[in-house]
PDB file of C-alpha atoms in Angstrom:
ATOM      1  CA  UNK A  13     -22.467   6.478   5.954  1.00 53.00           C
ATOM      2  CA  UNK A  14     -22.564   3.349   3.321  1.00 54.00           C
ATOM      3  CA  UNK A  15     -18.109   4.293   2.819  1.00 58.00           C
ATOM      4  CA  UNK A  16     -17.537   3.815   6.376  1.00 62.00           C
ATOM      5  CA  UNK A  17     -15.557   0.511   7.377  1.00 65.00           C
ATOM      6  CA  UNK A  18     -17.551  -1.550  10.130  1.00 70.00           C
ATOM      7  CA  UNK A  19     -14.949  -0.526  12.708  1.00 69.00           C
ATOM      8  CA  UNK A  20     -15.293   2.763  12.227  1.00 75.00           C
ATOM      9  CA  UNK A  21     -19.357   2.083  12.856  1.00 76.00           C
ATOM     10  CA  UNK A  22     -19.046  -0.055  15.979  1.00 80.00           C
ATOM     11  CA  UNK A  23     -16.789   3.158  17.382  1.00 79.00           C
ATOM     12  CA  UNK A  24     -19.133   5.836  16.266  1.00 83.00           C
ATOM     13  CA  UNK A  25     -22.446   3.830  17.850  1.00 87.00           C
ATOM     14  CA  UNK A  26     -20.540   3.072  21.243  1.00 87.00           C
ATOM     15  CA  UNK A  27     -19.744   7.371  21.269  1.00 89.00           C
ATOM     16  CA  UNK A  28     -23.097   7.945  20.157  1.00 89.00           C
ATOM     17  CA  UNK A  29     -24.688   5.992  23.275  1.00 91.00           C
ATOM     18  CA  UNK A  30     -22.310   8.185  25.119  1.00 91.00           C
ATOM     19  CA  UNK A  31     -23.950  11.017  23.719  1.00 91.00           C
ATOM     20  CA  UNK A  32     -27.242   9.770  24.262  1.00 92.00           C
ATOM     21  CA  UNK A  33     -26.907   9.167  27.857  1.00 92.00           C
ATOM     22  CA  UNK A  34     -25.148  12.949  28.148  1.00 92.00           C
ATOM     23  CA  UNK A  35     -27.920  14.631  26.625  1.00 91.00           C
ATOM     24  CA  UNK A  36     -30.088  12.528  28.787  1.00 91.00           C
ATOM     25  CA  UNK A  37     -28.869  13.293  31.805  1.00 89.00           C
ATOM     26  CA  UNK A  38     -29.009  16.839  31.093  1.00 86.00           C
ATOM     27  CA  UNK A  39     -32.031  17.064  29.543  1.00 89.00           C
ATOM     28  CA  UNK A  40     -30.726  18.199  26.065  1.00 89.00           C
ATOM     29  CA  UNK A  41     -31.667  16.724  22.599  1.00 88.00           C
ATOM     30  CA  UNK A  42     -29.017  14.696  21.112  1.00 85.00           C
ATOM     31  CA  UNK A  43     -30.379  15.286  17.702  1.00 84.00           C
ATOM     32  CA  UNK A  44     -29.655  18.980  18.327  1.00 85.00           C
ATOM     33  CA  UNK A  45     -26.277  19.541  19.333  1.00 87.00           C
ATOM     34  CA  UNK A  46     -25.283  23.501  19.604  1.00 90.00           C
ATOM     35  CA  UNK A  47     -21.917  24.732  19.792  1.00 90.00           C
ATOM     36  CA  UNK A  48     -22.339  25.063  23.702  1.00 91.00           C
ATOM     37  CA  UNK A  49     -22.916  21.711  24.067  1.00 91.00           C
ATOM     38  CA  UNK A  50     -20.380  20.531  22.026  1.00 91.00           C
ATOM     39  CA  UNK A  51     -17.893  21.838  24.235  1.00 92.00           C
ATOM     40  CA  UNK A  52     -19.421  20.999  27.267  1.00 93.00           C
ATOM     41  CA  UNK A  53     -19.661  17.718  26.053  1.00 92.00           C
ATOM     42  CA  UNK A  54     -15.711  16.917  25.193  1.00 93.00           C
ATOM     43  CA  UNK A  55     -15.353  19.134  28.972  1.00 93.00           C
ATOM     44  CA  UNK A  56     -17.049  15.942  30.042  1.00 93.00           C
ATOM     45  CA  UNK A  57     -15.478  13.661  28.747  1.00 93.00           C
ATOM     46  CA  UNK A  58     -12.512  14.979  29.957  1.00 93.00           C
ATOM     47  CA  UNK A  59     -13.424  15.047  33.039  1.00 92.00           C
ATOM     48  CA  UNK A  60     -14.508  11.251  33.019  1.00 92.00           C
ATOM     49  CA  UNK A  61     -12.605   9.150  36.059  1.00 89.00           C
ATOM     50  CA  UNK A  62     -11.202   6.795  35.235  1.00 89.00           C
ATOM     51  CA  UNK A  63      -9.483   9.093  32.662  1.00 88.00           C
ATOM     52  CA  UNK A  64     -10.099   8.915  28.735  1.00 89.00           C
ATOM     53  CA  UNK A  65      -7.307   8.997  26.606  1.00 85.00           C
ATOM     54  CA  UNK A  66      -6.866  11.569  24.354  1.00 85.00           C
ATOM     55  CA  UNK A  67      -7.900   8.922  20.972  1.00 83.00           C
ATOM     56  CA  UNK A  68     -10.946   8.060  22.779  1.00 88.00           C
ATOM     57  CA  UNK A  69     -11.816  11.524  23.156  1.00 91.00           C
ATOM     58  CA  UNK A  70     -10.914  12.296  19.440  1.00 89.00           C
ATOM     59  CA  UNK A  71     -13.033   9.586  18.311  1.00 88.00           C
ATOM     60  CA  UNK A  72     -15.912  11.303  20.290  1.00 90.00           C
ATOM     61  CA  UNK A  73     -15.302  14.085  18.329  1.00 90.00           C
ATOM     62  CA  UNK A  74     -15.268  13.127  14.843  1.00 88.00           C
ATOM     63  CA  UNK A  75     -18.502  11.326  15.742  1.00 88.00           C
ATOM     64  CA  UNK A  76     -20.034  14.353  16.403  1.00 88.00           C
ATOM     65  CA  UNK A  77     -18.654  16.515  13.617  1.00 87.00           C
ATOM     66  CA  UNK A  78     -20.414  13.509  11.381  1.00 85.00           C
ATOM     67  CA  UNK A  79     -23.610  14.216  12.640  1.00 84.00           C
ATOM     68  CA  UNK A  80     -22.909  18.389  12.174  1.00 85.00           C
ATOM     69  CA  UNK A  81     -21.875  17.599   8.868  1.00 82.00           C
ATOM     70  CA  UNK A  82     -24.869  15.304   8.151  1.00 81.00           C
ATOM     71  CA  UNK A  83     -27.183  18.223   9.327  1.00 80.00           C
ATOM     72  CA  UNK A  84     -24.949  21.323   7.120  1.00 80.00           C
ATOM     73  CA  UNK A  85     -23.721  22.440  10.375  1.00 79.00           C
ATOM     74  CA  UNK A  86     -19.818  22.798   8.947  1.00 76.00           C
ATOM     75  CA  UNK A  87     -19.858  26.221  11.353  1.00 80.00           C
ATOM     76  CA  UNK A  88     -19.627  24.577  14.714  1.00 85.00           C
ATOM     77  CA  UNK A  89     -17.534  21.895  13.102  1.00 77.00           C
ATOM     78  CA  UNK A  90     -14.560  24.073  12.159  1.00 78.00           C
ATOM     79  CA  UNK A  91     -15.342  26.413  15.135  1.00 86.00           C
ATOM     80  CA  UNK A  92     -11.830  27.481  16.856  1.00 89.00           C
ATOM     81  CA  UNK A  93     -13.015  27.380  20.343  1.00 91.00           C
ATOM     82  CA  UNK A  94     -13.558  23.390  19.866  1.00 90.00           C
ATOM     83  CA  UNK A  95     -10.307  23.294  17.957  1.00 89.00           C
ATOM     84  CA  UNK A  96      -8.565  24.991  21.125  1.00 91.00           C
ATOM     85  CA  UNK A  97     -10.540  22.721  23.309  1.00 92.00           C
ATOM     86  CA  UNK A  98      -9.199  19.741  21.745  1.00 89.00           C
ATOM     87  CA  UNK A  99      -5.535  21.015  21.390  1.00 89.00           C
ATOM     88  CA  UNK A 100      -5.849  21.790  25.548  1.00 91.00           C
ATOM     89  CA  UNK A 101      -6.621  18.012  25.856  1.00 89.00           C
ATOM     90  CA  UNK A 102      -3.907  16.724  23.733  1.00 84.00           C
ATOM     91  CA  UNK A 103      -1.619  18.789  25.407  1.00 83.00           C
ATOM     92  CA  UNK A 104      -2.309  17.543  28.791  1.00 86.00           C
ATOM     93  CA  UNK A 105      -3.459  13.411  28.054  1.00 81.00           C
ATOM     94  CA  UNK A 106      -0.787  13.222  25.078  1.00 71.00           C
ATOM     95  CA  UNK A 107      -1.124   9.983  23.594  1.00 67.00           C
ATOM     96  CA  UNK A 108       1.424   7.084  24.514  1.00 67.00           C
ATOM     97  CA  UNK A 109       3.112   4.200  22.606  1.00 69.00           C
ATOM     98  CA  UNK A 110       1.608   0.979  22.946  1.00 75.00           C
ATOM     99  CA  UNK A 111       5.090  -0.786  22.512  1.00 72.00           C
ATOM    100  CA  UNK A 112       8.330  -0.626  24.535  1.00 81.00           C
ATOM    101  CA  UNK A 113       9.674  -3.171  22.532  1.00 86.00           C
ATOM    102  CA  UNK A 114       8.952  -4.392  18.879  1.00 87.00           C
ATOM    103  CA  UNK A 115       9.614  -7.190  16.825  1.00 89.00           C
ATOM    104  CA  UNK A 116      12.422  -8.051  14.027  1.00 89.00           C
ATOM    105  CA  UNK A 117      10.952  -6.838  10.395  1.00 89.00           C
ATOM    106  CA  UNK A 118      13.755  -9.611   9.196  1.00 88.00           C
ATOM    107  CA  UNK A 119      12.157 -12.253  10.626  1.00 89.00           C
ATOM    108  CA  UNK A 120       9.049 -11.385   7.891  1.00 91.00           C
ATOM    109  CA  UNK A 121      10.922 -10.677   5.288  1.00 89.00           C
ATOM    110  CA  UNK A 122      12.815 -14.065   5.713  1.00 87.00           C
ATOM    111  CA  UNK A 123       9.626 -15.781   5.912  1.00 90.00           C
ATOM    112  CA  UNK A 124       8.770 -14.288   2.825  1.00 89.00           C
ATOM    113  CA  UNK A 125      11.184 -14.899   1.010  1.00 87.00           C
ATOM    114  CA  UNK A 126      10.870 -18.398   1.126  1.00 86.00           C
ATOM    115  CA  UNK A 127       7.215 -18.102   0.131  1.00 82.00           C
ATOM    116  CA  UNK A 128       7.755 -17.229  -3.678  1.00 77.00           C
ATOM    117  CA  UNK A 129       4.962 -16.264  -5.807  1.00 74.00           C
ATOM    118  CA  UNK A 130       6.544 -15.007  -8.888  1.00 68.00           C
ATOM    119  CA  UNK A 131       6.575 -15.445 -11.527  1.00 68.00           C
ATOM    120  CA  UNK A 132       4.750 -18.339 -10.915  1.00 71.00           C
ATOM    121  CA  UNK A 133       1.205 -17.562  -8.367  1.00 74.00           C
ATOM    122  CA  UNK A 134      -2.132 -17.443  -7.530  1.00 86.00           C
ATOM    123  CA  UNK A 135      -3.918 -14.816  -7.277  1.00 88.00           C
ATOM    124  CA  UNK A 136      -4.456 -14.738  -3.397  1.00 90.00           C
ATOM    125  CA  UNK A 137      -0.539 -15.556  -2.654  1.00 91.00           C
ATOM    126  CA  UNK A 138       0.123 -12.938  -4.712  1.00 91.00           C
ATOM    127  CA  UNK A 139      -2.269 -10.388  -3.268  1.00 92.00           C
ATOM    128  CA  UNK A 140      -1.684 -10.940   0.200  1.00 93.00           C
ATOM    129  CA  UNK A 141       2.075 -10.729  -0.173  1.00 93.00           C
ATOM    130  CA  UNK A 142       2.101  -7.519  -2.106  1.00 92.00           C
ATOM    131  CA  UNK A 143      -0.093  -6.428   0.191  1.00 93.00           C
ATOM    132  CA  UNK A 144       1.965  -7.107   3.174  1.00 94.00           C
ATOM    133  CA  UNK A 145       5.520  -5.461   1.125  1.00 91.00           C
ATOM    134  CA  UNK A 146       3.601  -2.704   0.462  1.00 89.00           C
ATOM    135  CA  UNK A 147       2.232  -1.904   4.143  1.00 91.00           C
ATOM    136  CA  UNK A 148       5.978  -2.396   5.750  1.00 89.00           C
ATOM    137  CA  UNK A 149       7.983  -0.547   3.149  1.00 84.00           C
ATOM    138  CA  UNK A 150       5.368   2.170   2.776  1.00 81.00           C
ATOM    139  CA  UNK A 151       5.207   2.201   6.212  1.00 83.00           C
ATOM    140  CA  UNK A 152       1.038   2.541   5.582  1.00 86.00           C
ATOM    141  CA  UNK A 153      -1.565   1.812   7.578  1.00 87.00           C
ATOM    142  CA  UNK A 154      -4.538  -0.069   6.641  1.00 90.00           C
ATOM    143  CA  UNK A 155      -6.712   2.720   6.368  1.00 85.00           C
ATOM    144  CA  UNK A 156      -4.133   4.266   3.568  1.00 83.00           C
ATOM    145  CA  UNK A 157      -3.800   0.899   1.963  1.00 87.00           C
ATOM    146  CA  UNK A 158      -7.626   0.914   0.919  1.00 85.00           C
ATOM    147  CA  UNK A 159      -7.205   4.494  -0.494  1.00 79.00           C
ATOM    148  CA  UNK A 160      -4.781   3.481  -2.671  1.00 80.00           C
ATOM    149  CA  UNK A 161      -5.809   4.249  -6.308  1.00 75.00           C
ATOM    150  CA  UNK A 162      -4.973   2.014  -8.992  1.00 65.00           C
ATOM    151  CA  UNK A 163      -5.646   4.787 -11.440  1.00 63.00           C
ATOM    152  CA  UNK A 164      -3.469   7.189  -9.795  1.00 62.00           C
ATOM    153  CA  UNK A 165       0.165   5.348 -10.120  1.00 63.00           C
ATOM    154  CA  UNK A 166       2.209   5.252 -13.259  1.00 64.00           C
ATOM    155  CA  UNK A 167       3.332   1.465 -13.742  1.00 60.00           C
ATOM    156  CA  UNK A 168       6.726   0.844 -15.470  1.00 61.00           C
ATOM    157  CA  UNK A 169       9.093  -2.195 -14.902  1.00 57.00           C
ATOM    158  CA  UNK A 170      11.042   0.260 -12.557  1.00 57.00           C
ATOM    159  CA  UNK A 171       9.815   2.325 -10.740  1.00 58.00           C
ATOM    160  CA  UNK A 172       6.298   2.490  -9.644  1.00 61.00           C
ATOM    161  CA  UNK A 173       5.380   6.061  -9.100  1.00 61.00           C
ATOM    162  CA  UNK A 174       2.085   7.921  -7.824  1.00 59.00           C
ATOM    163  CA  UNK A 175       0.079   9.709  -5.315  1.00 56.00           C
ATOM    164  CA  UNK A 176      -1.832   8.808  -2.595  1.00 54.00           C
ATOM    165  CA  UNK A 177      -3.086  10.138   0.538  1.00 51.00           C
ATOM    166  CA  UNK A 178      -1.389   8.480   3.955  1.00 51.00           C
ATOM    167  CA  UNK A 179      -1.182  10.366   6.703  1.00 47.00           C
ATOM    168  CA  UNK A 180      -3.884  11.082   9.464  1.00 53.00           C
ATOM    169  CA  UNK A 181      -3.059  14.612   8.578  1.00 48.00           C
ATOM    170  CA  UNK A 182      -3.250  14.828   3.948  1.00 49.00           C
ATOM    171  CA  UNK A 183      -6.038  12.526   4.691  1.00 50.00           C
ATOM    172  CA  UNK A 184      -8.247  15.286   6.873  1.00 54.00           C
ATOM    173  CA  UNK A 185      -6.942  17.873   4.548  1.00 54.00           C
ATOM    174  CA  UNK A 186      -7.036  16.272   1.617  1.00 52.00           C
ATOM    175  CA  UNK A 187      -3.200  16.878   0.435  1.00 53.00           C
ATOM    176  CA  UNK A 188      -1.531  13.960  -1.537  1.00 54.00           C
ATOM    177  CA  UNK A 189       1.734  12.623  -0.947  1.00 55.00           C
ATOM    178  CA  UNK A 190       3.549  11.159  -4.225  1.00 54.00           C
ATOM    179  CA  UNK A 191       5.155   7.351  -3.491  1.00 58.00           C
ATOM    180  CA  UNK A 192       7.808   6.557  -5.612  1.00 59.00           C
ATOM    181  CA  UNK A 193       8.880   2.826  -5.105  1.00 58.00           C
ATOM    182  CA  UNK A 194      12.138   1.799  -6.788  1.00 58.00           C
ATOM    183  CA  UNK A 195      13.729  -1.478  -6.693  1.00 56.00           C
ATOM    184  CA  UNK A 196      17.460  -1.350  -5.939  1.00 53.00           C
ATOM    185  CA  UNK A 197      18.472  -5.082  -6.903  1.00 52.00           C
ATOM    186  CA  UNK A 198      17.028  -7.899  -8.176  1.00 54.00           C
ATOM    187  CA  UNK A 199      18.919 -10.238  -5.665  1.00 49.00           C
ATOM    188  CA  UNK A 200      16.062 -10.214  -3.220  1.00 50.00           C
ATOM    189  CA  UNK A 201      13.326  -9.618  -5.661  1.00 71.00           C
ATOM    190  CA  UNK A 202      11.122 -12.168  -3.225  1.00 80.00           C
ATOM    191  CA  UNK A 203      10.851  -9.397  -0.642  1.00 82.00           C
ATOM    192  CA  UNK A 204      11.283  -6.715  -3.668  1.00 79.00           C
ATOM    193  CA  UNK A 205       7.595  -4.439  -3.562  1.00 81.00           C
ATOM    194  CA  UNK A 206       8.172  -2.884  -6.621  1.00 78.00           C
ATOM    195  CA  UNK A 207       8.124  -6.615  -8.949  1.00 80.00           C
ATOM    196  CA  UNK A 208       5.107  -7.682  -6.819  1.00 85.00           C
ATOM    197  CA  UNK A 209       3.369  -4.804  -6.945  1.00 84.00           C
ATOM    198  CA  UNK A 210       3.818  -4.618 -10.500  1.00 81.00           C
ATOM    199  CA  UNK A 211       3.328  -8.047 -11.511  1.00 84.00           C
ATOM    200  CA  UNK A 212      -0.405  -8.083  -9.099  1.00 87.00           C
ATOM    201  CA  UNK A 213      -1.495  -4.789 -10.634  1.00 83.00           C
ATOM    202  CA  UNK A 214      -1.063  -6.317 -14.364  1.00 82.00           C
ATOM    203  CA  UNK A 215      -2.587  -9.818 -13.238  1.00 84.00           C
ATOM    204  CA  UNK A 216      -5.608  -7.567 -12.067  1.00 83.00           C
ATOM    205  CA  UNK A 217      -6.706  -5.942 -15.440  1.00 78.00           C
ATOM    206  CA  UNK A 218      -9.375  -8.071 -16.462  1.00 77.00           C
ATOM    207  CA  UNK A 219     -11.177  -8.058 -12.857  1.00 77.00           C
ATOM    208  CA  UNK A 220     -11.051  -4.494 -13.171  1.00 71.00           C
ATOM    209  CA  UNK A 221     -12.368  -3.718 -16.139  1.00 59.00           C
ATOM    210  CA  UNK A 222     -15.627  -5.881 -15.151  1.00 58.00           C
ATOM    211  CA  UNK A 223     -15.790  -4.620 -12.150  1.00 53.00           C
ATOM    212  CA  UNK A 224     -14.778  -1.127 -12.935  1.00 58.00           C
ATOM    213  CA  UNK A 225     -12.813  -0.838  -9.490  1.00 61.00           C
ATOM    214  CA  UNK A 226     -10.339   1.473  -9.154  1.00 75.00           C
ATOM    215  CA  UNK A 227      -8.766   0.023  -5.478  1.00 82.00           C
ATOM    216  CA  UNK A 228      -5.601  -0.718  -5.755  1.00 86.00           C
ATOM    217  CA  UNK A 229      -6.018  -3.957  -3.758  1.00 90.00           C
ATOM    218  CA  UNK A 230      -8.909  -6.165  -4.413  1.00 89.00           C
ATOM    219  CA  UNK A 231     -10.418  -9.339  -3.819  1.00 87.00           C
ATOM    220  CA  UNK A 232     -10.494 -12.402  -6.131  1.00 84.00           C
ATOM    221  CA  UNK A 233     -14.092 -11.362  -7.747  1.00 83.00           C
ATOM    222  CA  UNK A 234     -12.788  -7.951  -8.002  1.00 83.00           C
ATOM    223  CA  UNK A 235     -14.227  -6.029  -4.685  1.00 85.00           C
ATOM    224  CA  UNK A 236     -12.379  -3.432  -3.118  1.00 87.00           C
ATOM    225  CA  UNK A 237     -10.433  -5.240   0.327  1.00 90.00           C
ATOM    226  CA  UNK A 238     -11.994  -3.535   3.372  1.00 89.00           C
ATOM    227  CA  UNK A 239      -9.030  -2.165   6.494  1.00 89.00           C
ATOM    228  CA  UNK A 240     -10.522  -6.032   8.345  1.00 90.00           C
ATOM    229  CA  UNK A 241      -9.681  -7.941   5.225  1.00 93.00           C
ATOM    230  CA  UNK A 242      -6.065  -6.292   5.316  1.00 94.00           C
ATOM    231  CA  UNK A 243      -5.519  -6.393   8.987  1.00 94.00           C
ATOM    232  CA  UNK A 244      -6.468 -10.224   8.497  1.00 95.00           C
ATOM    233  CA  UNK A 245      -3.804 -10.685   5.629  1.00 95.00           C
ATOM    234  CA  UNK A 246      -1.296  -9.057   7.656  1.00 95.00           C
ATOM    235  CA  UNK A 247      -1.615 -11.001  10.882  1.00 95.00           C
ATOM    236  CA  UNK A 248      -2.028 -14.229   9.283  1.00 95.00           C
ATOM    237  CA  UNK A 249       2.021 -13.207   7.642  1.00 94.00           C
ATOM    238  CA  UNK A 250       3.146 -12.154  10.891  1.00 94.00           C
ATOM    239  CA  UNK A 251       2.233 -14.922  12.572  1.00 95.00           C
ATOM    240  CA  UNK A 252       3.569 -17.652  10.282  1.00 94.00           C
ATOM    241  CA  UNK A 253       6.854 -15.436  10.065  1.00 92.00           C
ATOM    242  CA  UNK A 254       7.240 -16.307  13.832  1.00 92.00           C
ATOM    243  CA  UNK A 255       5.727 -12.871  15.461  1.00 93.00           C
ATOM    244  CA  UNK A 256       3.771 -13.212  18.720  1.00 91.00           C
ATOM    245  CA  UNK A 257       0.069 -11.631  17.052  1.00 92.00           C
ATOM    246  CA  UNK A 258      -1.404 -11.892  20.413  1.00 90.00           C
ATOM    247  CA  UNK A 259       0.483  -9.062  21.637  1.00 89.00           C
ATOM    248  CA  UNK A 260       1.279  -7.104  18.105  1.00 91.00           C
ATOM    249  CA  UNK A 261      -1.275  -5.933  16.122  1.00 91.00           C
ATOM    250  CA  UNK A 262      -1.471  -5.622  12.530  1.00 93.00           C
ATOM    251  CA  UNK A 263      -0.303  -1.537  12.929  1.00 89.00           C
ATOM    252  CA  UNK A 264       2.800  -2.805  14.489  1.00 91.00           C
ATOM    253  CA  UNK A 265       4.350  -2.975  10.924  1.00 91.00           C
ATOM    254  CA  UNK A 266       4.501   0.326  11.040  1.00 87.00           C
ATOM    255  CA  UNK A 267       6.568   0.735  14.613  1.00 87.00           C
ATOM    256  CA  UNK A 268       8.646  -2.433  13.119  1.00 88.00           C
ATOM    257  CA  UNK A 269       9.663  -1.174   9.929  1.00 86.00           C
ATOM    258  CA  UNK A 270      10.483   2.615  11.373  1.00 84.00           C
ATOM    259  CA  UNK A 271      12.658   0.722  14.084  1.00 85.00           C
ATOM    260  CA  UNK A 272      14.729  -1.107  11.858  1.00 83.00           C
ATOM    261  CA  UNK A 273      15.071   2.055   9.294  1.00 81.00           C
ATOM    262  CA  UNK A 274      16.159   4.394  12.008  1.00 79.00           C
ATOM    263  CA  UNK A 275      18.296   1.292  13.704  1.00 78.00           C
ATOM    264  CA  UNK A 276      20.527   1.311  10.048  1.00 73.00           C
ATOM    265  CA  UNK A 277      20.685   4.958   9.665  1.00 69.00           C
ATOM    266  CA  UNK A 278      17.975   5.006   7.283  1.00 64.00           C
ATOM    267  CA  UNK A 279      14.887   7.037   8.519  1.00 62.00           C
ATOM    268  CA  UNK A 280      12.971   9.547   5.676  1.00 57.00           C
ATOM    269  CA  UNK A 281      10.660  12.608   6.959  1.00 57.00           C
ATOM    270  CA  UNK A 282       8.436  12.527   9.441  1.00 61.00           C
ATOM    271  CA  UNK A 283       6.194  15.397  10.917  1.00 60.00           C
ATOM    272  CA  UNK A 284       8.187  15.691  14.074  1.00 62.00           C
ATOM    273  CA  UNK A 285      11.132  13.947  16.314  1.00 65.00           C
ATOM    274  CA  UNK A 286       8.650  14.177  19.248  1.00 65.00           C
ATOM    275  CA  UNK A 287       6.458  11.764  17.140  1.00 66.00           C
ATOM    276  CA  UNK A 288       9.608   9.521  15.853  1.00 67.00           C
ATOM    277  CA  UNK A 289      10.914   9.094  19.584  1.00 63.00           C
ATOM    278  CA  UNK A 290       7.430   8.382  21.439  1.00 67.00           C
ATOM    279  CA  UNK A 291       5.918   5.795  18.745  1.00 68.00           C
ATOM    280  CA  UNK A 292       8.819   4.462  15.857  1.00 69.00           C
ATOM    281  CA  UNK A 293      12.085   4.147  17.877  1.00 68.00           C
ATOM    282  CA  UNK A 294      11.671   0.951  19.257  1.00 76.00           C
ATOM    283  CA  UNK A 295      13.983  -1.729  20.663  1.00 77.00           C
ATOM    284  CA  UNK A 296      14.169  -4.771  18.470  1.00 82.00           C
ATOM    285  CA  UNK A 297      13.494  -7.675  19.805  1.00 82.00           C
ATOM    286  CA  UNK A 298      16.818 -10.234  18.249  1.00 73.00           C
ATOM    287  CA  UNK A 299      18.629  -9.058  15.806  1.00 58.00           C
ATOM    288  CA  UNK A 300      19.299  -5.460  14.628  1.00 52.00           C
ATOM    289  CA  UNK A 301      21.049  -6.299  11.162  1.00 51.00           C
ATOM    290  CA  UNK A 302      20.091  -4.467   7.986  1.00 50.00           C
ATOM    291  CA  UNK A 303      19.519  -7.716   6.755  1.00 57.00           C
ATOM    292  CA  UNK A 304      17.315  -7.749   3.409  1.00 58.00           C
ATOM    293  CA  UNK A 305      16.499  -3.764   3.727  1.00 57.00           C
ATOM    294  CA  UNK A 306      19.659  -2.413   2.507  1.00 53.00           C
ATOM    295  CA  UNK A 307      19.247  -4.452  -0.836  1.00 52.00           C
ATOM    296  CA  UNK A 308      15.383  -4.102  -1.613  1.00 51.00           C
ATOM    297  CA  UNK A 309      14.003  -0.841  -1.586  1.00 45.00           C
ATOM    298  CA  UNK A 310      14.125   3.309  -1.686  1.00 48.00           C
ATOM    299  CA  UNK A 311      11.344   5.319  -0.665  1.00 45.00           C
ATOM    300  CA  UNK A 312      10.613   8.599  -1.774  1.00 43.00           C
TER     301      UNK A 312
END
């Protein structure tokens, strides 16, 4: 319980009162859930007016397959009934986008490329700037950014290469992806990830062998940034690039980024069109241009 991120506490307590008041209602104990009552359970919540969307309910879920695991009761975990249960719901409460519309990844990368750290810095400009390269041209989310592994990448001047672990999916299942970053010109080596990347990983050597963290992102006395800290950085850049952070969130990098790829002809692999259409195929708000993407970076 001491790994999980605060967020991912104040989610699990609010479905745990949930629970509670389930259990109480029916006069179960909550501290003994069977397989039965698991599935009566996400029936319920299924069933709750007005409706629960299908995160909510998933989040219910992997709060309760904590508290199986916590009590070596894998079996009803991995059962296929609940697996069936939950592929019924998805099927009919899909999940929706949260954005019609999305805003201009040009407008940060301009931003930032007026706010040059190298090869002159501090250590904060240069963290939170990396950081923010890294989460649009990865197209990561802050969860995958904090599971990045500084042991696991090979660090040359070009390119950076190395696994990690990104999507909901390798996550559950533990697969690894491999990111390869590779810098394509040195014109716009202010919005370049690969250099800053580089460059903050090598400034970070003696705060990690004190600290013996292997985190790929840390803070200034060496502790490993938590997905708040990074959600912070993020909307802090977004914001003094000119983005409306009221209404998008630091995951919108994500949508933004995708947008723009698949705007210039430029989209990798993704798990399904279905999943490009509904959530990364946005309309920019401004300009569409290419702008500083078709000079900075390849993914792998």
């Amino acid at each position: 319980m001491k790994s999980w991120e605060q967020s991912t506490l104040k989610v699990y307590n609010s479905s745990y009162t949930r629970l509670f008041n389930f259990c109480t209602l029916d006069s179960l104990d909550p501290s003994n859930i069977t397989l039965v009552v698991f599935m009566d359970y996400l029936s319920h919540l299924f069933k709750i007016k007005p409706p629960l969307a299908f995160s909510t309910i998933s989040n219910h879920r992997s709060m309760l397959n904590q508290l199986l695991l916590l009590r070596d009761q894998s079996d009803i975990v991995n059962d296929p009934f609940i697996t069936r249960i939950m592929t019924g719901i998805h099927k009919l409460r899909s999940s929706s986008a949260k954005y019609k519309e999305i805003w201009d990844a040009n407008k940060v990368f301009k931003y930032l490329s007026t706010s040059k750290v190298l090869p002159k810095f501090t250590y904060t400009a240069l963290l939170n700037k990396t950081l923010v390269l890294c989460k649009m041209f990865g197209l990561a989310r802050s969860s995958d950014l904090v599971k990045w592994s500084f042991k696991g990448l090979t660090i040359t001047t070009d390119p950076i290469r190395g696994p990690v672990i990104n999507a909901k999916e390798q996550r559950k299942d533990g697969v690894l992806s491999i990111l390869e970053l590779t810098s394509l010109d040195d014109t716009y080596s202010q919005v370049g990830p690969v250099c800053h990347l580089t460059s903050y990983l090598n400034s970070t050597k003696e705060r990690r062998n004190k600290h013996q963290s292997d985190s790929v992102f840390i803070n200034n006395n060496g502790t490993p940034l938590h997905v708040n800290q990074i959600n912070e950085v993020v909307l802090s850049t977004l914001s003094k690039s000119g983005i409306y952070t009221t209404n998008f969130k630091s995951f919108s990098t994500r949508s933004a980024l995708a947008s723009l790829l698949l705007s210039n002809n430029k989209m990798g692999r993704w798990k399904s069109n279905d999943t490009v259409d509904t959530f990364y195929d946005k309309r920019i708000i401004g300009e569409k241009s290419g702008g500083f993407l078709n000079n900075v970076v390849q993914l792998s």
